[in-house]
Amino acid sequence: MVAISKNNTGSTLFYALIGTLLCFYFIATSATIQECDLFKLEHMQDQGVAIDTDFTKETENLTQRKPKKNWTVIVYMAADNDLSHFAARNIKQMTTVGSNAELTIVVELHVRLAGNKKITRRYCIEQGRIVHLNADDPTTQKMDSGDQQTLISCCSWAMNKYPAEHYGLILWNHGTGIIDPRPGKIVHATELFSFNPHNNKLELDRNTEFLDFINQQNRRGICWDDTTGNYLTNQKLQSALEYICNTCNNGKKLAFIGFDACLMSMLEVADLIKEYADFMIGSQEVELGTGWNYQLALSQFMQESPTPLALAKHIVAMYEKTYNKVTTDYTLSAIDLSKIELLSANVHALAKLLVQGLQTTERNDFKIGIKASRDKNNCTHFEEPSYVDLHHFYTNLKANIARLQTPHNQQSIEELSRLLNEGKSLVEEIVIANVASSNLALARGISIYFPENKLHFSYEKTPFAANNKWAHFIYSYLFT
């Protein structure tokens, strides 16, 4: 997610318009949430969340195991940063649904209060009520959301205390896709979005390149912790998920992993987590700080206990319902991770052919054809322009395939054409739900890293780059 801040230069009218739009579409009730010490528990009572007199002192036996339900949804809220006030709004949205006979909603919240007091709180979300579970547990009062052991501890606690047939894990924070930029602060959405008075919607400034911007500002992260300066790299995330599934969940996959964060719906990310969940939910584009509307995202549980497939589709549909009147720049998709290896293999085979063509073709027509297919004026890209829509790139490359052909590579071109058709079909099969705004109408739900000028240092460290010829292709394309 990217936060909307009022600290940067801008007119009062501009911020008033943004505030009006966001309040209208994202507040679960007519009452607004004040942006002060939002996580002093008594403040939630003023916002319509019922709290018992002794609520702030309430504790439960941390070892007591609850009866097994169909679902436990774990929301890991890394809010020790500029997203903290959005966390309160999202928690309130969760209380409109609340836990029931089929569902338990648990939240681990990392936040910093006034006076730079860092806290970690574990909540069980009930309808109209929040139960504070770790008030008397000193080992969990001040944890680092950017440490993989903290994520492991959160899931171990939730799975032990609230056993379920299906577990959903939502990682709530900023995101940078497969790239792990250098340490620092984070992005303010006012520097990325502008208000268009002609359609009364927020629009992204495509002249600002996301990764260059955060590197210039030394900004980055998923599950980023402002106090410690740590964040979950993709490698840390993979290590944590491996332990969570193999040890905490007895060798079983999670039902879904959701990224309420920017830019995470990528082939490389899906490939990273494919062994640990049935479905992945994420955005190809940046998200506004308001993120998912949890009242809508979880509303299905008020009528039934959905299957993992049905819930993944529902969350995507509710994202469109939340944003289609707010911004012309949004995406969300759900991906079937059981088939992602087929798509990775397709990309691997395609990359080998492209490398071969770049190395053996005497004329530069081959590279020119690839460049025309990837060019940001022709291929759907996102606020970070090195992330392109895989399906659209394949479509363009197929359209330009005649430009790649020489008298000596007819057999390779035929195989290339077959792989492009296969890859497009795989994307259409693997992406089981997808929504995209008018500015991103050709986004089909899954991106891939394809920079125009330079290879980011962290990409070469990813498991995908180590095991797939795609990184070799990028290098050959950039430097041949």
Short mmCIF file of C-alpha atoms in Angstrom, two decimals:
data_model
loop_
_atom_site.label_atom_id
_atom_site.label_comp_id
_atom_site.label_asym_id
_atom_site.label_seq_id
_atom_site.Cartn_x
_atom_site.Cartn_y
_atom_site.Cartn_z
CA MET A 1 0.00 0.00 0.00
CA VAL A 2 1.01 3.61 -0.37
CA ALA A 3 -0.05 6.03 2.30
CA ILE A 4 -1.90 9.28 1.75
CA SER A 5 -0.14 11.95 3.75
CA LYS A 6 -1.16 15.54 4.35
CA ASN A 7 2.36 16.67 5.15
CA ASN A 8 3.42 17.44 1.59
CA THR A 9 2.72 20.59 -0.39
CA GLY A 10 -0.76 20.74 -1.86
CA SER A 11 -3.90 22.75 -1.73
CA THR A 12 -6.42 22.41 1.06
CA LEU A 13 -9.07 21.74 -1.54
CA PHE A 14 -7.05 18.86 -3.00
CA TYR A 15 -6.78 17.11 0.34
CA ALA A 16 -10.38 17.86 1.20
CA LEU A 17 -11.50 16.20 -2.01
CA ILE A 18 -9.31 13.16 -1.38
CA GLY A 19 -10.47 12.95 2.20
CA THR A 20 -14.11 13.15 1.17
CA LEU A 21 -13.70 10.41 -1.41
CA LEU A 22 -11.86 8.07 0.91
CA CYS A 23 -14.16 8.62 3.86
CA PHE A 24 -17.22 8.03 1.68
CA TYR A 25 -16.01 4.74 0.29
CA PHE A 26 -13.91 3.22 3.05
CA ILE A 27 -15.54 3.96 6.40
CA ALA A 28 -17.66 1.04 7.52
CA THR A 29 -20.19 3.31 9.26
CA SER A 30 -20.99 7.01 9.12
CA ALA A 31 -18.59 7.76 11.97
CA THR A 32 -15.00 8.64 11.06
CA ILE A 33 -11.94 7.43 12.93
CA GLN A 34 -9.77 10.12 14.48
CA GLU A 35 -6.09 10.01 13.59
CA CYS A 36 -4.63 10.31 17.07
CA ASP A 37 -3.63 7.49 19.44
CA LEU A 38 -5.95 5.18 17.56
CA PHE A 39 -4.79 2.05 19.28
CA LYS A 40 -5.55 3.12 22.81
CA LEU A 41 -8.33 0.59 23.05
CA GLU A 42 -10.87 2.91 24.62
CA HIS A 43 -10.88 5.08 21.48
CA MET A 44 -12.47 2.27 19.51
CA GLN A 45 -15.51 2.51 21.78
CA ASP A 46 -16.06 6.07 20.60
CA GLN A 47 -16.17 4.73 17.06
CA GLY A 48 -19.04 2.30 17.66
CA VAL A 49 -17.08 -0.79 18.75
CA ALA A 50 -18.59 -2.13 21.98
CA ILE A 51 -16.02 -2.65 24.74
CA ASP A 52 -16.64 -4.18 28.14
CA THR A 53 -15.71 -2.13 31.20
CA ASP A 54 -12.72 -4.35 31.93
CA PHE A 55 -11.81 -4.76 28.27
CA THR A 56 -8.39 -3.16 28.46
CA LYS A 57 -7.48 -5.59 31.25
CA GLU A 58 -8.99 -8.66 29.61
CA THR A 59 -6.65 -11.58 29.02
CA GLU A 60 -7.17 -15.20 28.11
CA ASN A 61 -5.18 -18.33 28.83
CA LEU A 62 -2.61 -18.19 26.04
CA THR A 63 -2.32 -21.98 25.94
CA GLN A 64 -6.08 -22.63 25.79
CA ARG A 65 -6.97 -24.21 22.46
CA LYS A 66 -10.32 -23.23 20.98
CA PRO A 67 -12.64 -25.68 19.19
CA LYS A 68 -11.68 -26.26 15.56
CA LYS A 69 -13.55 -24.12 13.04
CA ASN A 70 -13.68 -24.12 9.27
CA TRP A 71 -11.63 -20.92 8.90
CA THR A 72 -9.05 -18.85 10.74
CA VAL A 73 -7.98 -15.67 8.94
CA ILE A 74 -4.72 -14.19 10.25
CA VAL A 75 -4.03 -10.53 9.46
CA TYR A 76 -0.39 -9.58 10.03
CA MET A 77 -0.55 -5.78 10.25
CA ALA A 78 2.89 -4.18 9.97
CA ALA A 79 1.74 -0.66 10.85
CA ASP A 80 4.83 0.74 12.59
CA ASN A 81 5.07 3.27 9.77
CA ASP A 82 2.93 5.84 7.94
CA LEU A 83 0.04 3.39 7.48
CA SER A 84 -0.89 3.21 11.17
CA HIS A 85 -4.10 5.23 10.96
CA PHE A 86 -5.37 3.02 8.13
CA ALA A 87 -4.90 -0.01 10.38
CA ALA A 88 -7.52 1.29 12.80
CA ARG A 89 -9.98 1.77 9.96
CA ASN A 90 -9.41 -1.76 8.68
CA ILE A 91 -9.75 -3.29 12.16
CA LYS A 92 -13.04 -1.50 12.60
CA GLN A 93 -14.23 -2.89 9.26
CA MET A 94 -13.40 -6.39 10.52
CA THR A 95 -15.60 -5.89 13.59
CA THR A 96 -18.64 -5.40 11.37
CA VAL A 97 -18.27 -9.07 10.40
CA GLY A 98 -16.45 -10.53 13.38
CA SER A 99 -15.70 -14.12 14.30
CA ASN A 100 -18.55 -16.61 14.25
CA ALA A 101 -19.17 -20.37 14.40
CA GLU A 102 -17.31 -20.90 11.11
CA LEU A 103 -14.66 -18.16 11.26
CA THR A 104 -12.07 -16.70 13.60
CA ILE A 105 -10.43 -13.39 12.68
CA VAL A 106 -7.14 -12.69 14.44
CA VAL A 107 -4.89 -9.67 14.05
CA GLU A 108 -1.29 -9.13 15.06
CA LEU A 109 -0.78 -5.38 15.06
CA HIS A 110 2.62 -3.68 15.08
CA VAL A 111 2.34 0.06 15.68
CA ARG A 112 4.01 3.02 17.35
CA LEU A 113 1.98 5.22 19.69
CA ALA A 114 2.57 8.82 20.72
CA GLY A 115 5.94 9.27 22.37
CA ASN A 116 7.50 6.67 20.04
CA LYS A 117 6.17 3.82 22.16
CA LYS A 118 6.35 0.69 20.01
CA ILE A 119 3.76 -2.00 20.75
CA THR A 120 2.66 -5.36 19.40
CA ARG A 121 -0.91 -6.42 20.07
CA ARG A 122 -2.75 -9.63 19.34
CA TYR A 123 -6.49 -9.38 18.90
CA CYS A 124 -9.39 -11.70 18.29
CA ILE A 125 -11.94 -9.76 16.28
CA GLU A 126 -15.54 -10.35 17.28
CA GLN A 127 -18.62 -8.64 15.91
CA GLY A 128 -18.58 -5.13 17.38
CA ARG A 129 -15.86 -6.11 19.85
CA ILE A 130 -12.11 -6.65 20.01
CA VAL A 131 -10.47 -9.05 22.48
CA HIS A 132 -6.92 -8.14 23.47
CA LEU A 133 -5.05 -11.43 23.93
CA ASN A 134 -1.45 -10.64 24.83
CA ALA A 135 -1.81 -7.95 27.50
CA ASP A 136 -0.05 -10.13 30.09
CA ASP A 137 2.50 -11.76 27.78
CA PRO A 138 5.75 -9.75 28.03
CA THR A 139 7.46 -11.75 25.26
CA THR A 140 5.06 -10.41 22.62
CA GLN A 141 4.70 -6.77 23.67
CA LYS A 142 7.33 -5.24 21.41
CA MET A 143 8.19 -7.34 18.37
CA ASP A 144 9.82 -6.57 15.01
CA SER A 145 7.38 -6.99 12.11
CA GLY A 146 10.33 -7.19 9.71
CA ASP A 147 11.76 -10.27 11.44
CA GLN A 148 10.72 -13.62 9.99
CA GLN A 149 10.62 -15.10 13.51
CA THR A 150 7.88 -12.61 14.40
CA LEU A 151 5.71 -13.79 11.50
CA ILE A 152 6.38 -17.39 12.53
CA SER A 153 5.46 -16.60 16.14
CA CYS A 154 2.23 -14.92 15.02
CA CYS A 155 1.08 -17.85 12.88
CA SER A 156 2.19 -20.46 15.42
CA TRP A 157 0.16 -18.70 18.12
CA ALA A 158 -2.91 -18.28 15.90
CA MET A 159 -2.88 -21.85 14.60
CA ASN A 160 -2.35 -23.33 18.04
CA LYS A 161 -5.03 -21.24 19.73
CA TYR A 162 -7.57 -21.12 16.88
CA PRO A 163 -7.31 -24.39 14.92
CA ALA A 164 -9.12 -24.50 11.60
CA GLU A 165 -9.60 -26.55 8.48
CA HIS A 166 -8.52 -23.57 6.35
CA TYR A 167 -6.05 -20.82 7.19
CA GLY A 168 -5.79 -17.53 5.35
CA LEU A 169 -2.77 -15.27 5.92
CA ILE A 170 -2.98 -11.60 4.94
CA LEU A 171 0.24 -9.56 4.93
CA TRP A 172 -0.77 -5.94 5.45
CA ASN A 173 1.84 -3.28 4.64
CA HIS A 174 3.78 -1.60 1.86
CA GLY A 175 5.06 -3.82 -0.93
CA THR A 176 7.61 -3.59 -3.74
CA GLY A 177 6.96 -6.81 -5.64
CA ILE A 178 9.86 -9.19 -6.22
CA ILE A 179 12.47 -6.44 -5.79
CA ASP A 180 13.99 -5.81 -2.35
CA PRO A 181 15.10 -2.14 -2.46
CA ARG A 182 17.58 -0.59 -0.08
CA PRO A 183 16.59 0.34 3.50
CA GLY A 184 14.89 3.58 4.45
CA LYS A 185 11.52 5.27 4.63
CA ILE A 186 8.37 4.66 2.62
CA VAL A 187 6.24 6.15 -0.12
CA HIS A 188 3.58 8.84 0.35
CA ALA A 189 0.77 8.43 -2.16
CA THR A 190 0.40 12.18 -2.67
CA GLU A 191 3.65 11.94 -4.64
CA LEU A 192 2.20 9.16 -6.81
CA PHE A 193 -1.50 10.04 -7.19
CA SER A 194 -3.20 13.19 -8.40
CA PHE A 195 -6.87 14.15 -8.28
CA ASN A 196 -8.55 14.51 -11.66
CA PRO A 197 -11.43 17.02 -11.29
CA HIS A 198 -12.90 15.96 -14.65
CA ASN A 199 -13.84 12.48 -13.43
CA ASN A 200 -13.54 13.01 -9.65
CA LYS A 201 -11.07 10.13 -9.37
CA LEU A 202 -7.50 9.58 -8.22
CA GLU A 203 -4.97 8.83 -10.95
CA LEU A 204 -1.36 7.69 -10.86
CA ASP A 205 1.44 9.87 -12.17
CA ARG A 206 3.10 7.53 -14.68
CA ASN A 207 6.12 9.84 -14.94
CA THR A 208 7.27 8.68 -11.50
CA GLU A 209 9.05 5.32 -11.53
CA PHE A 210 8.27 3.54 -8.27
CA LEU A 211 11.58 1.78 -7.58
CA ASP A 212 13.69 4.75 -8.64
CA PHE A 213 11.57 6.93 -6.37
CA ILE A 214 11.91 4.72 -3.31
CA ASN A 215 15.62 4.19 -3.95
CA GLN A 216 16.20 7.93 -4.20
CA GLN A 217 14.31 8.36 -0.95
CA ASN A 218 15.87 5.19 0.52
CA ARG A 219 12.42 3.68 0.85
CA ARG A 220 11.19 0.11 0.64
CA GLY A 221 9.53 -2.92 2.11
CA ILE A 222 6.90 -5.47 2.84
CA CYS A 223 6.03 -5.85 6.51
CA TRP A 224 8.37 -2.95 7.11
CA ASP A 225 9.12 -1.85 10.67
CA ASP A 226 9.93 1.84 11.10
CA THR A 227 11.42 1.42 14.56
CA THR A 228 13.90 -1.34 13.72
CA GLY A 229 14.46 -0.52 10.05
CA ASN A 230 13.88 -4.18 9.16
CA TYR A 231 11.52 -5.67 6.61
CA LEU A 232 10.67 -9.07 5.21
CA THR A 233 12.77 -9.70 2.13
CA ASN A 234 11.37 -12.24 -0.29
CA GLN A 235 13.89 -14.76 1.02
CA LYS A 236 12.82 -14.13 4.64
CA LEU A 237 9.20 -14.54 3.63
CA GLN A 238 9.88 -17.85 1.93
CA SER A 239 11.79 -19.15 4.96
CA ALA A 240 9.00 -18.12 7.33
CA LEU A 241 6.26 -19.67 5.19
CA GLU A 242 8.18 -22.93 4.92
CA TYR A 243 8.35 -23.21 8.70
CA ILE A 244 4.74 -22.13 9.19
CA CYS A 245 3.39 -24.76 6.79
CA ASN A 246 5.71 -27.62 7.67
CA THR A 247 5.82 -27.17 11.44
CA CYS A 248 2.87 -25.04 12.57
CA ASN A 249 0.36 -26.45 10.08
CA ASN A 250 1.60 -30.06 10.09
CA GLY A 251 2.84 -30.06 6.52
CA LYS A 252 -0.34 -28.55 5.04
CA LYS A 253 -0.56 -25.52 2.79
CA LEU A 254 -2.44 -22.36 3.73
CA ALA A 255 -5.73 -21.84 1.93
CA PHE A 256 -4.55 -18.47 0.67
CA ILE A 257 -1.90 -15.83 1.15
CA GLY A 258 -3.18 -12.32 0.56
CA PHE A 259 -0.98 -9.29 0.02
CA ASP A 260 -2.78 -6.13 1.11
CA ALA A 261 0.23 -4.30 -0.30
CA CYS A 262 1.54 -2.82 -3.54
CA LEU A 263 2.80 -4.59 -6.65
CA MET A 264 2.86 -8.15 -5.30
CA SER A 265 0.90 -10.04 -7.99
CA MET A 266 3.95 -11.22 -9.89
CA LEU A 267 5.04 -14.54 -11.35
CA GLU A 268 8.23 -14.40 -9.29
CA VAL A 269 6.30 -13.88 -6.03
CA ALA A 270 3.80 -16.60 -6.90
CA ASP A 271 6.65 -18.96 -7.72
CA LEU A 272 8.25 -18.10 -4.36
CA ILE A 273 5.18 -19.06 -2.32
CA LYS A 274 3.67 -21.79 -4.52
CA GLU A 275 4.55 -24.56 -2.05
CA TYR A 276 2.86 -22.80 0.87
CA ALA A 277 -0.67 -21.85 -0.23
CA ASP A 278 -3.43 -22.89 -2.61
CA PHE A 279 -4.18 -19.35 -3.76
CA MET A 280 -2.42 -15.99 -3.82
CA ILE A 281 -4.32 -12.69 -3.80
CA GLY A 282 -2.53 -9.47 -4.69
CA SER A 283 -2.34 -6.36 -6.82
CA GLN A 284 -0.20 -5.80 -9.90
CA GLU A 285 -0.48 -2.06 -9.26
CA VAL A 286 0.14 0.06 -6.18
CA GLU A 287 -2.69 0.22 -3.63
CA LEU A 288 -4.04 3.27 -1.87
CA GLY A 289 -3.36 3.32 1.87
CA THR A 290 -6.95 2.33 2.59
CA GLY A 291 -6.15 -1.08 1.12
CA TRP A 292 -8.80 -3.79 1.23
CA ASN A 293 -12.24 -3.03 2.61
CA TYR A 294 -12.44 -5.84 5.18
CA GLN A 295 -16.14 -5.41 5.80
CA LEU A 296 -16.72 -6.32 2.16
CA ALA A 297 -13.84 -8.78 1.83
CA LEU A 298 -15.09 -10.91 4.74
CA SER A 299 -18.83 -10.33 4.25
CA GLN A 300 -19.33 -13.75 2.67
CA PHE A 301 -18.89 -15.32 6.11
CA MET A 302 -22.08 -13.61 7.28
CA GLN A 303 -24.10 -15.87 4.95
CA GLU A 304 -22.00 -19.02 4.56
CA SER A 305 -18.62 -20.64 5.05
CA PRO A 306 -17.00 -20.30 1.61
CA THR A 307 -14.51 -22.62 -0.02
CA PRO A 308 -10.99 -21.20 -0.48
CA LEU A 309 -11.71 -20.76 -4.20
CA ALA A 310 -14.98 -18.94 -3.56
CA LEU A 311 -13.43 -16.68 -0.93
CA ALA A 312 -10.51 -15.74 -3.19
CA LYS A 313 -12.92 -14.78 -5.97
CA HIS A 314 -15.11 -12.85 -3.53
CA ILE A 315 -12.22 -10.79 -2.15
CA VAL A 316 -11.22 -9.78 -5.69
CA ALA A 317 -14.79 -8.83 -6.61
CA MET A 318 -15.17 -6.74 -3.45
CA TYR A 319 -11.96 -4.88 -4.24
CA GLU A 320 -13.49 -3.68 -7.49
CA LYS A 321 -16.67 -2.70 -5.66
CA THR A 322 -14.52 -0.65 -3.27
CA TYR A 323 -12.43 1.21 -5.85
CA ASN A 324 -14.25 1.43 -9.16
CA LYS A 325 -15.68 4.86 -8.31
CA VAL A 326 -12.55 6.12 -6.57
CA THR A 327 -9.60 5.64 -8.93
CA THR A 328 -8.81 4.78 -12.52
CA ASP A 329 -5.69 2.88 -11.41
CA TYR A 330 -6.41 -0.32 -9.50
CA THR A 331 -5.94 -4.06 -9.95
CA LEU A 332 -6.47 -7.17 -7.85
CA SER A 333 -6.24 -10.80 -8.84
CA ALA A 334 -6.35 -14.30 -7.37
CA ILE A 335 -3.92 -16.92 -8.65
CA ASP A 336 -4.14 -20.72 -8.48
CA LEU A 337 -0.70 -21.59 -7.14
CA SER A 338 -1.05 -25.30 -7.91
CA LYS A 339 -0.45 -24.50 -11.59
CA ILE A 340 2.15 -21.78 -11.29
CA GLU A 341 5.01 -24.21 -11.94
CA LEU A 342 3.61 -24.81 -15.43
CA LEU A 343 3.74 -21.09 -16.19
CA SER A 344 7.26 -20.79 -14.76
CA ALA A 345 8.37 -23.68 -16.99
CA ASN A 346 6.80 -21.96 -19.99
CA VAL A 347 8.66 -18.72 -19.24
CA HIS A 348 11.89 -20.70 -18.78
CA ALA A 349 11.52 -22.37 -22.18
CA LEU A 350 10.57 -19.09 -23.85
CA ALA A 351 13.55 -17.31 -22.31
CA LYS A 352 15.94 -19.97 -23.64
CA LEU A 353 14.66 -19.41 -27.17
CA LEU A 354 14.89 -15.63 -26.81
CA VAL A 355 18.47 -15.86 -25.55
CA GLN A 356 19.33 -18.13 -28.46
CA GLY A 357 17.82 -15.65 -30.89
CA LEU A 358 19.65 -12.70 -29.36
CA GLN A 359 22.98 -14.53 -29.52
CA THR A 360 22.72 -16.02 -33.01
CA THR A 361 20.81 -13.48 -35.10
CA GLU A 362 23.19 -11.34 -37.12
CA ARG A 363 20.75 -8.51 -37.66
CA ASN A 364 19.31 -6.61 -34.69
CA ASP A 365 15.72 -7.19 -35.87
CA PHE A 366 15.28 -9.86 -33.21
CA LYS A 367 16.06 -7.47 -30.37
CA ILE A 368 14.02 -4.70 -32.00
CA GLY A 369 11.01 -7.02 -32.13
CA ILE A 370 11.33 -7.82 -28.43
CA LYS A 371 11.79 -4.14 -27.59
CA ALA A 372 8.65 -3.19 -29.50
CA SER A 373 6.70 -5.86 -27.61
CA ARG A 374 7.95 -4.73 -24.22
CA ASP A 375 7.93 -0.96 -24.83
CA LYS A 376 5.95 0.79 -22.11
CA ASN A 377 3.92 2.63 -24.73
CA ASN A 378 2.70 -0.72 -26.07
CA CYS A 379 2.75 -3.09 -23.10
CA THR A 380 0.76 -2.70 -19.88
CA HIS A 381 3.10 -1.70 -17.07
CA PHE A 382 2.56 -0.36 -13.60
CA GLU A 383 3.74 2.43 -11.31
CA GLU A 384 7.01 0.53 -11.32
CA PRO A 385 7.55 0.32 -15.11
CA SER A 386 9.95 -2.63 -14.89
CA TYR A 387 6.89 -4.71 -13.90
CA VAL A 388 4.92 -5.58 -17.03
CA ASP A 389 1.79 -7.62 -17.56
CA LEU A 390 2.94 -11.06 -18.71
CA HIS A 391 -0.11 -11.83 -20.84
CA HIS A 392 0.09 -8.49 -22.65
CA PHE A 393 3.81 -8.95 -23.34
CA TYR A 394 3.14 -12.41 -24.77
CA THR A 395 0.32 -11.00 -26.92
CA ASN A 396 2.60 -8.27 -28.29
CA LEU A 397 5.47 -10.67 -28.94
CA LYS A 398 3.15 -12.98 -30.88
CA ALA A 399 1.97 -10.00 -32.94
CA ASN A 400 5.61 -9.06 -33.67
CA ILE A 401 6.82 -12.59 -34.34
CA ALA A 402 7.41 -11.94 -38.03
CA ARG A 403 10.01 -9.33 -37.04
CA LEU A 404 11.95 -12.04 -35.18
CA GLN A 405 12.13 -14.42 -38.12
CA THR A 406 15.21 -14.99 -40.30
CA PRO A 407 15.92 -17.53 -43.05
CA HIS A 408 17.74 -19.68 -40.49
CA ASN A 409 15.44 -19.74 -37.45
CA GLN A 410 12.12 -20.98 -38.82
CA GLN A 411 11.97 -23.98 -36.47
CA SER A 412 12.74 -21.83 -33.42
CA ILE A 413 10.08 -19.29 -34.42
CA GLU A 414 7.47 -22.05 -34.69
CA GLU A 415 8.35 -23.24 -31.18
CA LEU A 416 8.34 -19.66 -29.94
CA SER A 417 4.84 -19.19 -31.33
CA ARG A 418 3.66 -22.37 -29.63
CA LEU A 419 5.11 -21.29 -26.28
CA LEU A 420 3.48 -17.87 -26.53
CA ASN A 421 0.06 -19.41 -27.16
CA GLU A 422 0.61 -21.90 -24.35
CA GLY A 423 1.72 -19.18 -21.94
CA LYS A 424 -1.29 -16.97 -22.64
CA SER A 425 -3.62 -19.92 -22.07
CA LEU A 426 -1.86 -20.74 -18.81
CA VAL A 427 -2.25 -17.18 -17.53
CA GLU A 428 -5.96 -17.28 -18.37
CA GLU A 429 -6.29 -20.60 -16.52
CA ILE A 430 -4.14 -19.75 -13.50
CA VAL A 431 -5.64 -16.31 -12.79
CA ILE A 432 -8.98 -17.43 -11.39
CA ALA A 433 -10.24 -13.89 -10.66
CA ASN A 434 -9.08 -10.52 -11.92
CA VAL A 435 -10.29 -6.92 -11.80
CA ALA A 436 -8.61 -3.94 -13.42
CA SER A 437 -9.55 -0.29 -13.85
CA SER A 438 -9.99 1.54 -17.14
CA ASN A 439 -6.37 2.73 -17.26
CA LEU A 440 -5.19 -0.87 -16.87
CA ALA A 441 -7.84 -2.65 -18.91
CA LEU A 442 -5.36 -5.12 -20.46
CA ALA A 443 -3.84 -6.19 -17.14
CA ARG A 444 -4.60 -9.91 -16.84
CA GLY A 445 -3.59 -10.51 -13.23
CA ILE A 446 0.09 -11.48 -13.19
CA SER A 447 3.20 -9.38 -13.84
CA ILE A 448 6.82 -10.22 -14.53
CA TYR A 449 10.03 -8.27 -14.00
CA PHE A 450 11.36 -6.91 -17.32
CA PRO A 451 13.47 -3.74 -16.91
CA GLU A 452 14.26 -1.55 -19.89
CA ASN A 453 17.70 -0.32 -18.83
CA LYS A 454 19.29 -2.11 -15.88
CA LEU A 455 18.97 -5.25 -13.77
CA HIS A 456 18.21 -4.58 -10.10
CA PHE A 457 20.83 -6.03 -7.76
CA SER A 458 18.28 -7.90 -5.63
CA TYR A 459 16.60 -9.71 -8.53
CA GLU A 460 19.57 -11.99 -9.11
CA LYS A 461 19.25 -13.21 -5.51
CA THR A 462 15.68 -14.45 -5.95
CA PRO A 463 14.95 -18.19 -6.27
CA PHE A 464 13.14 -17.49 -9.54
CA ALA A 465 16.23 -15.88 -11.07
CA ALA A 466 18.42 -18.73 -9.82
CA ASN A 467 16.23 -21.46 -11.33
CA ASN A 468 14.71 -19.83 -14.40
CA LYS A 469 16.35 -18.64 -17.62
CA TRP A 470 14.30 -15.44 -17.50
CA ALA A 471 17.05 -13.57 -15.63
CA HIS A 472 19.58 -14.78 -18.22
CA PHE A 473 17.29 -13.48 -20.95
CA ILE A 474 17.02 -10.05 -19.28
CA TYR A 475 20.81 -9.87 -19.04
CA SER A 476 21.23 -10.89 -22.68
CA TYR A 477 18.58 -8.42 -23.81
CA LEU A 478 20.12 -5.51 -21.89
CA PHE A 479 23.76 -6.17 -22.71
CA THR A 480 23.83 -7.97 -26.08
#
